[in-house]
CSV table of C-alpha atoms and ligand atoms in Angstrom, one decimal:
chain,number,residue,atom,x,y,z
Q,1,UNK,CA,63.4,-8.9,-28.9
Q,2,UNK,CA,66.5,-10.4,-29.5
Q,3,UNK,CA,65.6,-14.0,-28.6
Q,4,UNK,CA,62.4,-14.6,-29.6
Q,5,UNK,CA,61.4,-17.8,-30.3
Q,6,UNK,CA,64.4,-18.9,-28.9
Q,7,UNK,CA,64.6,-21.7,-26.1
Q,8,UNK,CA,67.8,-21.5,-23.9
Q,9,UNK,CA,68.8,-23.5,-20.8
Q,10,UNK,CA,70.7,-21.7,-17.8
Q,11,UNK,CA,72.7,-24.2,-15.8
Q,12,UNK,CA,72.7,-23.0,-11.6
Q,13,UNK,CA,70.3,-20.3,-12.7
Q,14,UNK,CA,68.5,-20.1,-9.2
Q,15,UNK,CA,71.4,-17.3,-7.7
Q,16,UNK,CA,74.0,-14.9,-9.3
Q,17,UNK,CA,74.9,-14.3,-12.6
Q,18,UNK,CA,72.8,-17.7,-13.7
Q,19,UNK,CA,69.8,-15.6,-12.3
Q,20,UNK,CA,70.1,-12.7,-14.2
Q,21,UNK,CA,71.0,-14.6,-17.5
Q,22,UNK,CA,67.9,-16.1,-17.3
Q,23,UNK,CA,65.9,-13.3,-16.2
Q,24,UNK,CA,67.5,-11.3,-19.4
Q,25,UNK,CA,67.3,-13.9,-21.7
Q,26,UNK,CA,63.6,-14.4,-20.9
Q,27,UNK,CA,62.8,-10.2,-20.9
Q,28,UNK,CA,64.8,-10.5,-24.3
Q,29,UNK,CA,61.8,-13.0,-25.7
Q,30,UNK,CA,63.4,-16.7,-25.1
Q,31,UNK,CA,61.7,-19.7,-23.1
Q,32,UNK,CA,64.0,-20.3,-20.3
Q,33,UNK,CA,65.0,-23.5,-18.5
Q,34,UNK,CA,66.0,-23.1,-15.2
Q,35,UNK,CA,68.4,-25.4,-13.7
Q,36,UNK,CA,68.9,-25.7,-10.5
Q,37,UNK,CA,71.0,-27.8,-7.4
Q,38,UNK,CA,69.2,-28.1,-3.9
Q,39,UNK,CA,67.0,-25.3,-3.1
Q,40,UNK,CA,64.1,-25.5,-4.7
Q,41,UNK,CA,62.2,-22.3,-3.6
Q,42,UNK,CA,65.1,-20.2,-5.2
Q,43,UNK,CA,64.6,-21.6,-8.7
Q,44,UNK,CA,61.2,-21.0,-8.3
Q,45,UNK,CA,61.4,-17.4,-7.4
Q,46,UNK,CA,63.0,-17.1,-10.8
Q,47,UNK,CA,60.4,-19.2,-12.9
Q,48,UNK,CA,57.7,-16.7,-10.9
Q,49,UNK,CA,59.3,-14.2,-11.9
Q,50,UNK,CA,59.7,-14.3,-15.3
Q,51,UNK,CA,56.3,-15.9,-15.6
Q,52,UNK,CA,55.1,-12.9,-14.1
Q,53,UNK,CA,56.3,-10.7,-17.1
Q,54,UNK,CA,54.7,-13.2,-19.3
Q,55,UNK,CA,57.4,-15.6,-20.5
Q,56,UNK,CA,57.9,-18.8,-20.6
Q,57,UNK,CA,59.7,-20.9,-18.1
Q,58,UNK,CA,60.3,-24.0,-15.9
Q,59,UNK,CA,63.1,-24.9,-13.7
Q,60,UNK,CA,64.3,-28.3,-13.6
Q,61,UNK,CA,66.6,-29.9,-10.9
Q,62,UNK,CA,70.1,-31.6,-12.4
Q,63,UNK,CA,73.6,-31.8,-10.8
Q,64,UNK,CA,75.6,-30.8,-14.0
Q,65,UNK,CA,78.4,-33.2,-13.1
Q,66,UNK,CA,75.9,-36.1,-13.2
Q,67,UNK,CA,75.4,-37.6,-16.5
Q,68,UNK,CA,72.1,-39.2,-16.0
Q,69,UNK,CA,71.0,-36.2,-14.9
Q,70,UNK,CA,72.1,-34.0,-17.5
Q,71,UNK,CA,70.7,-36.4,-20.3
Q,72,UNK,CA,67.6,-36.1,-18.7
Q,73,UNK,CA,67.8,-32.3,-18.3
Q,74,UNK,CA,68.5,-31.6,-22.4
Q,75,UNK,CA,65.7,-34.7,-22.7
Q,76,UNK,CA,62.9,-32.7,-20.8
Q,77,UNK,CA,63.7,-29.4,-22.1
Q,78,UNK,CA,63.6,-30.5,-25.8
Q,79,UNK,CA,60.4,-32.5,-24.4
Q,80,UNK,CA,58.4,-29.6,-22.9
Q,81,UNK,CA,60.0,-26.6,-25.4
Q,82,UNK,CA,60.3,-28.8,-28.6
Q,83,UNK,CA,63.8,-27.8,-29.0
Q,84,UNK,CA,67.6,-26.3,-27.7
Q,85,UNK,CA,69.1,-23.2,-29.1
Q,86,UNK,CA,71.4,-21.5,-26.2
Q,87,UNK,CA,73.2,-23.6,-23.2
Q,88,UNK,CA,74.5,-21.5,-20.8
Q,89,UNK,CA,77.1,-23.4,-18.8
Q,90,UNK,CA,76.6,-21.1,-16.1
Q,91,UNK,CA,76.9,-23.6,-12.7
Q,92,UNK,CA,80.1,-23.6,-11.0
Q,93,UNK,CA,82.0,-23.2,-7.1
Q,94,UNK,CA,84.9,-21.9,-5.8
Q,95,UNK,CA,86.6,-23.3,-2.6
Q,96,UNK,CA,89.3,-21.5,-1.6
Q,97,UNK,CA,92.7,-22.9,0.8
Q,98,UNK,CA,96.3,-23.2,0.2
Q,99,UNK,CA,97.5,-25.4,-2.6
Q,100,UNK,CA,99.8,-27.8,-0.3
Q,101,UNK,CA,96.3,-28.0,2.1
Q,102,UNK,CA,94.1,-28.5,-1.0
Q,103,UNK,CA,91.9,-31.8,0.1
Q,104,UNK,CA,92.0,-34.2,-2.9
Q,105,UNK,CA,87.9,-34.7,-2.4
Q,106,UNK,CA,87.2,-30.7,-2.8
Q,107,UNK,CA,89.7,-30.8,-5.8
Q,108,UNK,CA,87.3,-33.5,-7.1
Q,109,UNK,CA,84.6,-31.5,-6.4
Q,110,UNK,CA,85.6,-28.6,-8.2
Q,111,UNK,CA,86.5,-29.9,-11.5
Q,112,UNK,CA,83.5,-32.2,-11.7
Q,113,UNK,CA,81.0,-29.4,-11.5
Q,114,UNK,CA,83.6,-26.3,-13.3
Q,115,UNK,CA,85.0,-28.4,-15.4
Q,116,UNK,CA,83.1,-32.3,-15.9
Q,117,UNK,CA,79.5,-30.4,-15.8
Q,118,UNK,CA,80.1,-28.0,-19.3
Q,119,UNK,CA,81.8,-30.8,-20.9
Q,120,UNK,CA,78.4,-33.2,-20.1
Q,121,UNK,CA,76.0,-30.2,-20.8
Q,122,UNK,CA,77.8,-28.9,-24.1
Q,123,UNK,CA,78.0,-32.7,-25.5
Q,124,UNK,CA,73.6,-33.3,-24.9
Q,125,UNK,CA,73.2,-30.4,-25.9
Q,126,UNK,CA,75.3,-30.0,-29.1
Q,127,UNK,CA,73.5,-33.4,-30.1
Q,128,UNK,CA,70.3,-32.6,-29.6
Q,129,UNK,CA,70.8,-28.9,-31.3
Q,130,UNK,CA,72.2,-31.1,-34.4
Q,131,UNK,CA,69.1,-33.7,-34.4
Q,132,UNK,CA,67.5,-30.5,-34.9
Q,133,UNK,CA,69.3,-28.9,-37.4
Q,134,UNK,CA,68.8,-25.5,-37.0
Q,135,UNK,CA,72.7,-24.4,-35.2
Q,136,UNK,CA,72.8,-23.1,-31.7
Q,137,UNK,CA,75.0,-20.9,-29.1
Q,138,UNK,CA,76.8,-22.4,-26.5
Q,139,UNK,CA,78.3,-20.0,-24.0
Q,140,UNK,CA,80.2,-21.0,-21.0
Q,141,UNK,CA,80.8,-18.6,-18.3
Q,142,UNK,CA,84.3,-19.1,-17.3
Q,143,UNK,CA,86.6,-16.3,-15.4
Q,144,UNK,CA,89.4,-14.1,-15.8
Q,145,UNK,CA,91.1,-16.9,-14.3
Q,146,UNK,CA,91.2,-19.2,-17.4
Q,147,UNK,CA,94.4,-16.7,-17.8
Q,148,UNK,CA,95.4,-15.3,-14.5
Q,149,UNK,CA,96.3,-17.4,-11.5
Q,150,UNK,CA,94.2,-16.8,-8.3
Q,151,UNK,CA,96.5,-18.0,-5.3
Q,152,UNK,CA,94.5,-20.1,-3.0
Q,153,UNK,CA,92.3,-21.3,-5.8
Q,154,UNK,CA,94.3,-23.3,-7.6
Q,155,UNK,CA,91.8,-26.4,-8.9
Q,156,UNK,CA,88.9,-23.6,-9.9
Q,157,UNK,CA,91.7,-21.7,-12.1
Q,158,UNK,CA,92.6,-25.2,-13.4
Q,159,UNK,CA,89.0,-26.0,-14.0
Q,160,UNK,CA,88.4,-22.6,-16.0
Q,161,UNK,CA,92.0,-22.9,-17.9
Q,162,UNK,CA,90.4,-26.3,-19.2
Q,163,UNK,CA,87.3,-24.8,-20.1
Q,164,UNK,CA,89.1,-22.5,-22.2
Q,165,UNK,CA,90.5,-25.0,-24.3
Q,166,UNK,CA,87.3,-27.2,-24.0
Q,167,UNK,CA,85.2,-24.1,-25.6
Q,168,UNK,CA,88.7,-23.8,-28.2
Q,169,UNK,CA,88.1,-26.8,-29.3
Q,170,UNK,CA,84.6,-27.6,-29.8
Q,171,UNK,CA,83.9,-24.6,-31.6
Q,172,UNK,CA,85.7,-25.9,-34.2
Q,173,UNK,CA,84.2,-29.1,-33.9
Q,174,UNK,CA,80.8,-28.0,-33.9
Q,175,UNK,CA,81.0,-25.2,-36.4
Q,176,UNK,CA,80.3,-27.2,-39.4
Q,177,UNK,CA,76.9,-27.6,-37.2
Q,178,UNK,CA,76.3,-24.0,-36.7
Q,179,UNK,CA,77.1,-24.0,-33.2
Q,180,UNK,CA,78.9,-21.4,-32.0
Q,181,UNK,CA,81.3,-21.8,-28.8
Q,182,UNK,CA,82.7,-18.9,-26.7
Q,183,UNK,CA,83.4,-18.5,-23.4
Q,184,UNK,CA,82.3,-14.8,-21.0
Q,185,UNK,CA,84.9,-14.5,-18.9
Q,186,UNK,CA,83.7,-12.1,-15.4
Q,187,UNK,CA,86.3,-10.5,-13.4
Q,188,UNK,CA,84.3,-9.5,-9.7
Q,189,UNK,CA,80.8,-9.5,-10.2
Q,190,UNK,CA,78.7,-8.8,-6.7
Q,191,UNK,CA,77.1,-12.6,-6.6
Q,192,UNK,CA,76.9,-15.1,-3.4
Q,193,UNK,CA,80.2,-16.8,-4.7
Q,194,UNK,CA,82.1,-13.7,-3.3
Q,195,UNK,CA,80.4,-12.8,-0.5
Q,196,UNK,CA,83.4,-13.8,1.9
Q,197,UNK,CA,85.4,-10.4,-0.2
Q,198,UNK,CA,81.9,-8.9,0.1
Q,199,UNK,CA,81.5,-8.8,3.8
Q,200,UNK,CA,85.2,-8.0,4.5
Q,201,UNK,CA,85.8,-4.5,4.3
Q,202,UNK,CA,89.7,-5.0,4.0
Q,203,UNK,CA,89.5,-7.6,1.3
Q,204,UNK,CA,87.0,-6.0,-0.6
Q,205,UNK,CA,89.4,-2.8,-0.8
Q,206,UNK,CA,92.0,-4.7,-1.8
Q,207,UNK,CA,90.0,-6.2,-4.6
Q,208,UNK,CA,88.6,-2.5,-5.8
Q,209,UNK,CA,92.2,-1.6,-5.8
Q,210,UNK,CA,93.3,-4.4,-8.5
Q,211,UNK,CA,90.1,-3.1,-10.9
Q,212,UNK,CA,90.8,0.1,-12.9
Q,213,UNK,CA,87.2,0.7,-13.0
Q,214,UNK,CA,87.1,1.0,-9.2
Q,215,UNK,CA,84.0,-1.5,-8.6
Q,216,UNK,CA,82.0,-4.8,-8.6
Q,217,UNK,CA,80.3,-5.9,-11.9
Q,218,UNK,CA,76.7,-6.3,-12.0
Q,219,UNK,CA,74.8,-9.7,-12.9
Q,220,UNK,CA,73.3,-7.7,-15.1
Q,221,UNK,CA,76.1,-6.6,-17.0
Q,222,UNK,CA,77.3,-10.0,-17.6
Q,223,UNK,CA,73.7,-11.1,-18.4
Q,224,UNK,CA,73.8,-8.5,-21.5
Q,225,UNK,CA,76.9,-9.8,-22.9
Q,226,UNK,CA,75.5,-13.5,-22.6
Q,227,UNK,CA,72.2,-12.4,-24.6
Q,228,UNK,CA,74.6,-10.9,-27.3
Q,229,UNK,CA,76.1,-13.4,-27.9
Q,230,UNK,CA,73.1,-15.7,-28.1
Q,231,UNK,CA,71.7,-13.6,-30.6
Q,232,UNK,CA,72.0,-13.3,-34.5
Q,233,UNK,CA,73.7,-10.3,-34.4
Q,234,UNK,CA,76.9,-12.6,-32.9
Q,235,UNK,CA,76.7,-15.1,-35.4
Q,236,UNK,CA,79.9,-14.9,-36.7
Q,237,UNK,CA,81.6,-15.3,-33.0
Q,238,UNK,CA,83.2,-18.5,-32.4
Q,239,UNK,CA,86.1,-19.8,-30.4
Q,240,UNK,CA,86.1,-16.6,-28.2
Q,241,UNK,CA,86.4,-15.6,-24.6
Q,242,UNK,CA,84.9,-12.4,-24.1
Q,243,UNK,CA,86.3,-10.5,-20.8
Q,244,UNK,CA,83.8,-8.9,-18.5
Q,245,UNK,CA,86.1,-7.3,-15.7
Q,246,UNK,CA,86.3,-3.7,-15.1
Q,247,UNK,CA,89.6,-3.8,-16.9
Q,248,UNK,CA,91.0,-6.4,-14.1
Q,249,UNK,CA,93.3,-8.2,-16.7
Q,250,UNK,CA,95.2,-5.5,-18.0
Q,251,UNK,CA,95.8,-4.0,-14.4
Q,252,UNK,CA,96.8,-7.4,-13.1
Q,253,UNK,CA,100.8,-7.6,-11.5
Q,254,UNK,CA,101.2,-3.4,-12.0
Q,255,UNK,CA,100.3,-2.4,-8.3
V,1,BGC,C1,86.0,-15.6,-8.7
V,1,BGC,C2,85.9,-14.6,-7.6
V,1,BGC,C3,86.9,-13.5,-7.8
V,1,BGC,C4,86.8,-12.9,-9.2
V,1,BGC,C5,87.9,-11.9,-9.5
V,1,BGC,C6,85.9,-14.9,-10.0
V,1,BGC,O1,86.0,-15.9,-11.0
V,1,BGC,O2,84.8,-16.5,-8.6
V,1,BGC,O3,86.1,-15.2,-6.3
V,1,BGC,O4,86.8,-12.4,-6.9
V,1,BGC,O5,86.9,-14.0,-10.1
V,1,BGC,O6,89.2,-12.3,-9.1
């Protein structure tokens, strides 16, 4: 078991590729935080499930890009667990429109939970991993568009480029701390935050065309690369993005 002992909290953990983060983490022995936005019943069907296999979890409700409410996340988790060792900034949307359309209140929107919520979550939760004292992980799943433009999504590629240097920078700032910082960085993984590509025939053809490997990641996929790196056997990887993409970037601008 990779994780055991281990207490780790998954931001928007109730769908996607925060699900099966958490689901992994807690089948690879951690106690698992769920975090969660609006529905409820969703979160729970994760916390049932992994309770089910016997581990530990709970799911707690906190809008990332609130800072009271992130405080008060890290606060209970540390509370009921008795400690932090792994943040997952997993939460984030996508709204997609032409840049000269892009309404100011959705740009807003955007960076405060893509960009805004890892900033608030990684600063608790570096301070309450150094009250502590014994290091932690912090992984921030970003995108292949922290590096490659996305037309029609302009503020989420801006949101993810800052996160890039955001996870650049505190690694270095935390490492004296034994807190490592990288960023997991999916190309097309088969989650809801697609499902527009997904239920487009035409689109999704297009999209299968631009990946080498010919197909969608899995949550799953991503979920092992995340548990890695939250493990010992990553403990000398900091200040990295680690792509997860079918081979997406490389391909990029030769079709
Ligand atoms: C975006 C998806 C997109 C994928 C590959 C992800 O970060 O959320 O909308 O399909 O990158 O371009």
């Amino acid at each position: 078991m990779k994780l055991a002992g281990k207490v780790a909290i998954v931001t928007g953990a109730a769908t996607g590729i925060g699900r099966a983060i958490a689901i992994g983490m807690a089948k690879a022995g951690a106690a698992v935080v769920i975090d969660y936005v609006g529905d409820q019943a969703l979160a729970m069907n994760v916390v049932n499930q992994i309770q089910a296999a016997g581990a530990k979890a709970s799911a707690i409700a906190a809008d990332v890009s609130n800072p009271e409410q992130v405080a008060s996340l890290i606060q209970q988790t540390v509370q009921t667990m008795g400690k932090l060792d792994i943040l997952v900034n997993n939460a984030g949307l996508e709204y997609k429109r032409p840049f000269t359309e892009y309404p100011f209140e959705l740009w807003q929107k955007v960076i405060a939970v893509d960009l805004t919520g890892p900033f608030l979550c990684a600063q608790a939760a570096a301070k309450a991993m150094i009250a502590h004292g014994g290091g932690g992980r912090i992984i921030n799943i970003s995108s292949v568009h922290e590096d490659l433009p996305m037309v029609t999504n302009a503020p989420y590629c801006a949101a993810k480029g800052g996160l890039r240097m955001l996870m650049r920078t505190i690694a270095v700032e935390l490492a004296p701390h034994k807190i490592t910082v990288n960023n997991i960085a999916p190309g097309a993984i088969f989650t809801p935050i697609d499902k527009d590509v997904e239920s487009n025939p035409a689109m999704e053809h297009q999209l299968m065309a631009e990946i080498p490997l010919g197909r969608w990641g899995k949550p799953e996929e991503v979920a092992d690369l995340a548990i890695f790196l939250a493990s010992d056997l990553a403990g000398y990887c900091t200040g990295g993005t680690f792509f997860i993409d079918g081979g997406m970037l490389r391909q990029a601008g030769s079709l």
